[in-house]
Amino acid sequence: MAADIGTLKSALAQHRERLHNKQQVVATGIGYKSAGGGKTSDLSIVCSVKKKEAISRLRAADIVPKTLDGVPTDVIQTGTIRAQQSPTERFRPAPGGVSIGHTAITAGTLGCLVKKGDQTFILSNNHVLANSNDAQAGDAIIQPGPFDGGGFPQDHIAELHQFVPIKFEGQQSSCSFANSIIEFLNFGCKLINSQTRYGAYSIKAADNLVDAAIARPLNPADVSAEVFKIGPIAGTAAGDLGMTVKKSGRTTGFTTGEIQQIDVTANVQYGPGQVARFSDQLLAGAMSQGGDSGSAVLNADNRLVGLLFAGSDSTTIINRIEHVFAALGVTL
Amino acid sequence: MAKLLVVVALAVPLTACKDDTAMDAIYEVKRQNEADLLALPGVVSVGIGRAPNGQPAIIVGVESAGAAGARRVPSEISGYPVVIQNTGQLKAR
């Protein structure tokens, strides 16, 4: 006759301490006894173990008795039980989807690993790894990012290798013709002792396609090719209208969405008065918040379609991965 | 009956084509008008999506529902519907 729940509870209370003292036992509880890959209808005291071993290999004191006060026991393998790790924590190896950043920023997201030649690099946004153009190759990248408690040198994971400069609107012109005229005008101002000086500003900077950068891990063993809560990346694909997408990011974790607009031209704010225009972007619904920048965006088949970099309360803006790879000269 | 089948068989791929052509043409219309749309106060994005009825549409994002430029966005351009979406300000995240 099957034991009633009260008998099981008191038997477990009686023996719990002794069970937990056995090597391998990580949890105890009451559940249906398993047999032959399925569940029976018999209640038992279930002992979860890190690794199930043959009785012959165990010390006598570590063997879970077949019964306790006449109540059957069961042993199942669960592995080590850990508190769920948050993407804002320190990870070694660090997968895609976790906090990362240049030492001068708050925190962004590690997108994924990419290859350039035979070297492996971390892919994320320029504004995450290169402080929105205000950085130099070799600068320290830390995981987790500064806002999440990451510090130098203890969390130094990589060094900035390359970034695609972001062209901001109303930026000082890089046109050499305009600048030589300005030099001439300013020289004239000096001559007549005027306090006025001229400057050449681009009326409209050329459109940006990507907000992207790569960093070289100090030790390849410190990074993982998987994306946290998603797994390995299966390849790349072109984002299209109506496509279901997902990402794993530092702030909102694993989220899904749908590409609602393509060929998007958008004015994106980078700080007070700092605006950059991007074209040929993908736009999805609300699937991100600040800190998710740099997340790899994948389709339902785990193919990489983009790099998340901006958004609002109701939208998420994504660089096409084709443009990211072409601008940086990288592959998966 | 056979005639009807032929008509249906021809009509199915033709309808599919129509949507593709519509998509190609809308890119061009959007490209020609996006600079003007983005110059309107409060307009932050212009993209291609679908209207609530599923028809290809030009989607204009505005930073607030009352954005001054929103009133100056036409309801259609060259026959394509223009949908205004209150996206809010777009910020690097």
Coordinates of C-alpha atoms in Angstrom, one line a residue:
Chain A
M1 CA 0.0 0.0 0.0
A2 CA 1.3 3.4 -0.9
A3 CA 2.4 5.6 2.0
D4 CA 0.2 8.7 2.8
I5 CA 1.7 12.2 2.5
G6 CA 1.8 12.7 6.3
T7 CA 4.0 9.6 6.8
L8 CA 6.3 10.8 4.0
K9 CA 6.6 14.3 5.5
S10 CA 7.5 13.0 9.0
A11 CA 10.0 10.5 7.5
L12 CA 11.6 13.2 5.5
A13 CA 11.8 15.6 8.5
Q14 CA 13.4 12.8 10.5
H15 CA 16.0 12.0 7.9
R16 CA 16.6 15.2 6.0
E17 CA 19.7 16.3 7.9
R18 CA 21.4 12.9 7.4
L19 CA 20.5 12.8 3.7
H20 CA 22.0 16.2 3.1
N21 CA 25.2 15.1 4.8
K22 CA 25.7 12.5 2.1
Q23 CA 28.2 13.4 -0.7
Q24 CA 26.4 14.2 -3.9
V25 CA 23.0 15.0 -2.4
V26 CA 21.9 18.6 -3.3
A27 CA 18.2 18.5 -2.6
T28 CA 15.5 16.4 -0.9
G29 CA 11.7 16.4 -1.3
I30 CA 8.6 14.4 -1.8
G31 CA 7.7 13.2 -5.3
Y32 CA 6.5 10.3 -7.4
K33 CA 9.1 7.5 -7.7
S34 CA 10.5 7.2 -11.2
A35 CA 11.1 3.9 -12.9
G36 CA 12.0 2.9 -16.4
G37 CA 12.2 6.5 -17.6
G38 CA 8.7 7.4 -16.4
K39 CA 6.9 8.2 -13.1
T40 CA 5.1 5.6 -11.0
S41 CA 2.0 6.4 -8.9
D42 CA 4.0 5.7 -5.7
L43 CA 5.1 8.7 -3.5
S44 CA 8.7 8.6 -2.4
I45 CA 11.4 10.7 -0.7
V46 CA 13.4 12.1 -3.7
C47 CA 17.1 12.8 -3.3
S48 CA 18.6 14.9 -6.0
V49 CA 22.3 14.3 -6.6
K50 CA 25.0 16.1 -8.5
K51 CA 25.9 12.9 -10.3
K52 CA 24.4 9.4 -10.0
E53 CA 27.0 6.8 -9.2
A54 CA 26.9 3.0 -9.0
I55 CA 26.3 1.9 -5.4
S56 CA 29.6 -0.1 -5.6
R57 CA 31.5 3.2 -6.1
L58 CA 30.0 4.9 -3.1
R59 CA 31.2 4.9 0.6
A60 CA 28.7 3.2 2.8
A61 CA 27.8 6.4 4.5
D62 CA 27.0 8.1 1.2
I63 CA 24.5 5.5 0.0
V64 CA 20.8 6.6 0.1
P65 CA 18.9 3.7 1.8
K66 CA 16.2 2.0 -0.4
T67 CA 13.6 2.9 2.3
L68 CA 13.4 5.2 5.3
D69 CA 10.9 4.2 8.0
G70 CA 9.3 2.0 5.4
V71 CA 9.0 4.9 2.9
P72 CA 10.6 4.3 -0.5
T73 CA 13.4 6.6 -1.7
D74 CA 14.3 7.7 -5.1
V75 CA 17.6 9.1 -6.4
I76 CA 17.6 11.5 -9.4
Q77 CA 20.5 13.4 -11.1
T78 CA 20.0 17.1 -11.3
G79 CA 23.6 18.4 -11.4
T80 CA 24.7 21.3 -9.2
I81 CA 21.8 23.6 -8.3
R82 CA 22.9 27.3 -8.6
A83 CA 21.1 30.6 -8.2
Q84 CA 20.1 31.8 -11.6
Q85 CA 22.9 34.1 -12.9
S86 CA 21.9 37.5 -14.0
P87 CA 23.3 39.0 -17.2
T88 CA 24.7 41.9 -15.1
E89 CA 27.1 39.6 -13.3
R90 CA 30.6 38.6 -14.1
F91 CA 30.8 35.6 -16.5
R92 CA 34.0 33.7 -17.4
P93 CA 33.7 32.5 -20.1
A94 CA 31.4 35.5 -21.0
P95 CA 28.7 34.6 -23.6
G96 CA 26.7 37.0 -25.7
G97 CA 23.9 38.7 -23.9
V98 CA 25.8 39.8 -20.8
S99 CA 26.9 43.2 -19.4
I100 CA 30.1 44.7 -21.0
G101 CA 31.5 48.1 -21.7
H102 CA 34.4 50.6 -22.2
T103 CA 35.6 51.9 -18.8
A104 CA 34.1 55.4 -19.6
I105 CA 30.5 54.2 -20.2
T106 CA 27.7 52.8 -18.0
A107 CA 27.0 49.3 -19.4
G108 CA 25.9 47.7 -22.6
T109 CA 25.6 44.2 -23.9
L110 CA 28.1 41.8 -25.4
G111 CA 26.6 40.8 -28.8
C112 CA 28.4 37.7 -29.9
L113 CA 31.8 36.5 -31.1
V114 CA 32.9 37.3 -34.7
K115 CA 36.0 36.4 -36.7
K116 CA 38.5 38.6 -38.6
G117 CA 41.1 36.5 -40.3
D118 CA 41.8 33.7 -37.8
Q119 CA 41.3 35.9 -34.7
T120 CA 38.2 36.0 -32.5
F121 CA 36.6 39.3 -31.5
I122 CA 33.7 40.5 -29.3
L123 CA 31.1 42.4 -31.3
S124 CA 28.9 45.1 -29.8
N125 CA 28.1 48.8 -30.5
N126 CA 30.5 51.7 -31.0
H127 CA 28.7 53.5 -28.1
V128 CA 29.3 50.4 -25.8
L129 CA 32.9 49.5 -26.7
A130 CA 34.2 52.8 -28.1
N131 CA 32.3 55.4 -26.0
S132 CA 30.6 56.9 -29.1
N133 CA 33.9 57.6 -31.0
D134 CA 35.7 58.9 -27.9
A135 CA 38.1 56.0 -27.5
Q136 CA 41.3 54.6 -28.9
A137 CA 42.4 51.1 -30.0
G138 CA 43.7 49.3 -27.0
D139 CA 41.4 50.9 -24.5
A140 CA 40.2 48.5 -21.8
I141 CA 36.8 46.7 -22.1
I142 CA 35.4 45.3 -18.9
Q143 CA 32.8 42.6 -18.1
P144 CA 30.6 43.4 -16.4
G145 CA 30.4 47.1 -17.4
P146 CA 31.2 49.9 -15.0
F147 CA 27.5 50.4 -13.9
D148 CA 27.3 46.7 -12.9
G149 CA 30.3 47.0 -10.7
G150 CA 32.9 46.0 -13.2
G151 CA 36.3 47.5 -12.6
F152 CA 39.8 47.7 -14.0
P153 CA 42.0 45.7 -13.9
Q154 CA 40.1 42.8 -12.2
D155 CA 37.3 42.6 -14.8
H156 CA 39.4 43.6 -17.9
I157 CA 38.3 41.1 -20.5
A158 CA 39.3 42.6 -23.9
E159 CA 40.8 45.6 -25.6
L160 CA 39.1 47.8 -28.2
H161 CA 40.3 46.8 -31.6
Q162 CA 38.2 48.8 -34.2
F163 CA 35.1 50.9 -34.4
V164 CA 33.0 52.3 -37.2
P165 CA 32.9 56.1 -36.5
I166 CA 29.4 57.5 -35.9
K167 CA 28.7 60.6 -38.0
F168 CA 26.7 63.1 -36.0
E169 CA 24.5 65.8 -37.5
G170 CA 25.9 69.3 -37.4
Q171 CA 29.4 67.9 -36.8
Q172 CA 32.4 69.9 -37.8
S173 CA 33.1 69.4 -41.4
S174 CA 35.9 67.1 -42.6
C175 CA 35.7 68.7 -46.0
S176 CA 39.3 70.0 -46.7
F177 CA 38.1 72.5 -49.3
A178 CA 35.7 74.1 -46.8
N179 CA 38.3 74.0 -44.1
S180 CA 40.9 75.8 -46.2
I181 CA 38.5 78.6 -47.0
I182 CA 37.7 78.9 -43.3
E183 CA 41.4 79.0 -42.4
F184 CA 41.7 81.8 -44.9
L185 CA 38.7 83.7 -43.4
N186 CA 40.0 83.3 -39.9
F187 CA 43.4 84.5 -40.9
G188 CA 41.6 87.6 -42.2
C189 CA 39.8 88.0 -38.9
K190 CA 43.1 87.9 -37.0
L191 CA 44.5 90.5 -39.4
I192 CA 41.7 93.0 -38.7
N193 CA 41.8 92.0 -34.9
S194 CA 38.2 90.8 -35.0
Q195 CA 37.0 88.4 -32.3
T196 CA 34.9 86.5 -34.8
R197 CA 36.0 83.2 -36.1
Y198 CA 34.4 81.0 -38.7
G199 CA 33.8 77.3 -38.7
A200 CA 32.7 74.8 -41.3
Y201 CA 29.9 72.5 -40.3
S202 CA 28.3 69.8 -42.3
I203 CA 24.6 70.7 -42.9
K204 CA 23.8 67.1 -43.1
A205 CA 26.3 64.3 -42.3
A206 CA 26.1 61.3 -44.6
D207 CA 23.8 58.6 -43.2
N208 CA 25.2 56.0 -40.8
L209 CA 24.5 52.3 -41.4
V210 CA 25.9 50.8 -38.2
D211 CA 26.8 51.6 -34.6
A212 CA 29.4 48.8 -34.3
A213 CA 32.8 48.0 -32.8
I214 CA 34.9 44.9 -32.0
A215 CA 37.2 44.2 -29.1
R216 CA 40.0 41.5 -28.9
P217 CA 39.6 39.2 -25.8
L218 CA 42.8 39.1 -23.7
N219 CA 42.3 35.4 -23.4
P220 CA 40.1 33.5 -25.9
A221 CA 39.1 31.1 -23.1
D222 CA 37.3 34.1 -21.3
V223 CA 34.6 34.3 -24.0
S224 CA 32.0 31.9 -25.2
A225 CA 30.5 31.6 -28.7
E226 CA 27.0 31.0 -27.2
V227 CA 24.4 33.6 -26.4
F228 CA 23.0 33.5 -22.9
K229 CA 19.5 31.9 -22.7
I230 CA 19.6 31.2 -26.5
G231 CA 22.6 29.0 -27.3
P232 CA 24.9 28.8 -30.3
I233 CA 24.3 31.0 -33.4
A234 CA 23.3 28.9 -36.5
G235 CA 24.5 31.4 -39.2
T236 CA 23.2 34.7 -40.6
A237 CA 20.0 35.7 -42.3
A238 CA 18.5 38.9 -43.9
G239 CA 15.9 40.6 -41.7
D240 CA 12.5 41.0 -43.4
L241 CA 9.1 42.5 -42.7
G242 CA 7.1 40.3 -40.3
M243 CA 10.1 38.2 -39.2
T244 CA 9.9 37.0 -35.5
V245 CA 13.2 37.9 -33.7
K246 CA 14.7 37.4 -30.3
K247 CA 17.6 38.8 -28.3
S248 CA 19.3 38.3 -25.0
G249 CA 20.4 41.5 -23.4
R250 CA 21.9 43.0 -20.2
T251 CA 18.8 44.8 -19.0
T252 CA 15.7 43.0 -20.3
G253 CA 17.3 39.5 -20.7
F254 CA 15.6 37.2 -23.2
T255 CA 12.8 38.9 -25.2
T256 CA 11.1 38.4 -28.6
G257 CA 9.6 40.7 -31.1
E258 CA 8.6 41.2 -34.7
I259 CA 10.2 43.3 -37.4
Q260 CA 7.5 45.9 -38.1
Q261 CA 9.4 48.2 -40.5
I262 CA 12.4 47.8 -42.9
D263 CA 14.4 50.4 -44.8
V264 CA 14.0 52.7 -41.8
T265 CA 15.8 56.1 -41.8
A266 CA 15.9 57.4 -38.2
N267 CA 17.3 60.2 -36.2
V268 CA 18.8 58.8 -33.0
Q269 CA 19.8 60.7 -29.9
Y270 CA 23.2 60.0 -28.3
G271 CA 23.0 62.6 -25.6
P272 CA 22.0 66.2 -25.3
G273 CA 22.1 67.7 -28.8
Q274 CA 23.9 64.8 -30.2
V275 CA 21.9 63.3 -33.0
A276 CA 22.9 60.8 -35.7
R277 CA 20.9 59.7 -38.7
F278 CA 20.8 56.0 -39.6
S279 CA 19.4 54.5 -42.8
D280 CA 18.5 51.0 -43.9
Q281 CA 17.6 49.9 -40.3
L282 CA 15.2 47.3 -39.0
L283 CA 12.5 48.4 -36.5
A284 CA 10.9 46.0 -34.1
G285 CA 8.5 46.6 -31.3
A286 CA 9.2 47.0 -27.6
M287 CA 11.9 44.4 -26.8
S288 CA 14.7 46.4 -25.2
Q289 CA 15.7 49.1 -22.7
G290 CA 18.8 51.1 -22.0
G291 CA 21.7 48.7 -21.5
D292 CA 20.5 46.2 -24.1
S293 CA 22.6 48.0 -26.8
G294 CA 24.9 45.6 -28.6
S295 CA 22.6 42.6 -28.3
A296 CA 22.7 40.1 -31.1
V297 CA 19.3 39.9 -32.7
L298 CA 18.4 36.4 -34.1
N299 CA 15.5 34.9 -36.0
A300 CA 13.5 31.8 -35.0
D301 CA 16.2 29.5 -36.4
N302 CA 18.9 31.2 -34.3
R303 CA 20.4 32.9 -37.3
L304 CA 21.9 36.3 -36.7
V305 CA 20.0 39.2 -38.4
G306 CA 21.2 42.3 -36.6
L307 CA 22.8 44.3 -33.9
L308 CA 20.4 46.1 -31.5
F309 CA 21.5 49.7 -30.8
A310 CA 18.6 52.1 -30.1
G311 CA 14.9 52.5 -29.4
S312 CA 12.1 54.1 -27.5
D313 CA 9.5 52.8 -25.1
S314 CA 7.6 51.2 -28.0
T315 CA 10.3 50.5 -30.6
T316 CA 13.7 48.8 -31.0
I317 CA 16.1 49.8 -33.8
I318 CA 18.5 47.2 -35.2
N319 CA 21.5 47.5 -37.6
R320 CA 21.3 44.9 -40.4
I321 CA 24.1 42.3 -39.7
E322 CA 25.1 42.5 -43.4
H323 CA 26.1 46.1 -42.9
V324 CA 27.8 45.4 -39.6
F325 CA 30.0 42.6 -41.1
A326 CA 30.8 44.6 -44.2
A327 CA 31.8 47.7 -42.2
L328 CA 34.1 45.8 -39.9
G329 CA 35.3 43.2 -42.3
V330 CA 34.2 40.3 -40.0
T331 CA 32.3 37.0 -40.3
L332 CA 30.7 34.6 -37.8
Chain B
M1 CA -14.5 24.2 -65.1
A2 CA -11.0 23.6 -66.6
K3 CA -11.1 27.3 -67.7
L4 CA -11.8 28.4 -64.2
L5 CA -8.9 26.3 -62.9
V6 CA -6.5 27.9 -65.4
V7 CA -7.7 31.4 -64.4
V8 CA -7.2 30.5 -60.7
A9 CA -3.8 29.0 -61.4
L10 CA -2.7 32.1 -63.2
A11 CA -4.2 34.5 -60.7
V12 CA -2.4 33.1 -57.7
P13 CA 1.1 33.9 -58.8
L14 CA 0.0 37.2 -60.3
T15 CA -1.4 38.3 -57.0
A16 CA 1.9 37.4 -55.3
C17 CA 3.8 39.3 -57.9
K18 CA 1.6 42.4 -57.4
D19 CA 2.6 42.6 -53.8
D20 CA 6.3 42.4 -54.7
T21 CA 6.0 45.1 -57.3
A22 CA 4.1 47.2 -54.8
M23 CA 7.0 46.7 -52.4
D24 CA 9.6 47.7 -55.0
A25 CA 7.7 50.9 -55.9
I26 CA 7.1 51.9 -52.3
Y27 CA 10.8 51.9 -51.6
E28 CA 11.3 54.5 -54.4
V29 CA 8.4 56.6 -53.2
K30 CA 9.7 56.5 -49.6
R31 CA 13.3 57.3 -50.7
Q32 CA 12.1 60.4 -52.7
N33 CA 10.1 61.8 -49.7
E34 CA 12.0 60.8 -46.6
A35 CA 14.2 63.9 -46.4
D36 CA 11.1 66.2 -46.5
L37 CA 9.3 64.1 -44.0
L38 CA 12.3 64.0 -41.6
A39 CA 12.6 67.8 -41.9
L40 CA 9.2 68.2 -40.3
P41 CA 9.4 69.1 -36.6
G42 CA 9.0 66.1 -34.3
V43 CA 9.4 63.5 -37.1
V44 CA 12.1 60.9 -36.0
S45 CA 11.8 58.1 -38.5
V46 CA 10.5 57.0 -41.9
G47 CA 10.3 53.3 -42.8
I48 CA 8.3 50.7 -44.7
G49 CA 5.8 48.6 -42.9
R50 CA 2.2 47.6 -43.2
A51 CA -1.0 49.6 -42.6
P52 CA -3.6 48.0 -40.2
N53 CA -5.2 46.4 -43.3
G54 CA -2.0 44.7 -44.3
Q55 CA -1.3 46.9 -47.2
P56 CA 2.3 48.1 -47.7
A57 CA 2.6 51.6 -46.1
I58 CA 5.1 54.3 -45.3
I59 CA 5.4 54.6 -41.5
V60 CA 6.3 57.9 -40.1
G61 CA 7.6 57.9 -36.5
V62 CA 6.9 61.0 -34.3
E63 CA 8.4 61.9 -30.9
S64 CA 5.1 62.8 -29.4
A65 CA 1.4 62.5 -30.4
G66 CA 1.1 66.3 -30.6
A67 CA 4.3 66.8 -32.6
A68 CA 4.0 70.0 -34.7
G69 CA 5.1 68.2 -37.9
A70 CA 2.6 65.3 -37.5
R71 CA -0.2 67.5 -38.8
R72 CA 1.8 68.2 -42.0
V73 CA 2.4 64.5 -42.8
P74 CA 0.1 63.6 -45.7
S75 CA -2.2 60.6 -45.3
E76 CA -0.9 59.2 -48.6
I77 CA 1.9 59.7 -51.0
S78 CA 1.7 58.5 -54.6
G79 CA -1.2 56.2 -53.7
Y80 CA 0.6 54.6 -50.7
P81 CA -0.9 55.0 -47.3
V82 CA 1.2 56.9 -44.7
V83 CA 0.7 55.8 -41.1
I84 CA 1.9 58.0 -38.2
Q85 CA 3.3 56.1 -35.3
N86 CA 4.0 57.7 -31.9
T87 CA 7.4 56.1 -31.3
G88 CA 8.7 58.7 -28.8
Q89 CA 12.3 59.9 -29.0
L90 CA 14.7 57.3 -30.4
K91 CA 17.7 57.0 -28.2
A92 CA 20.9 55.0 -28.3
R93 CA 20.6 52.3 -25.7

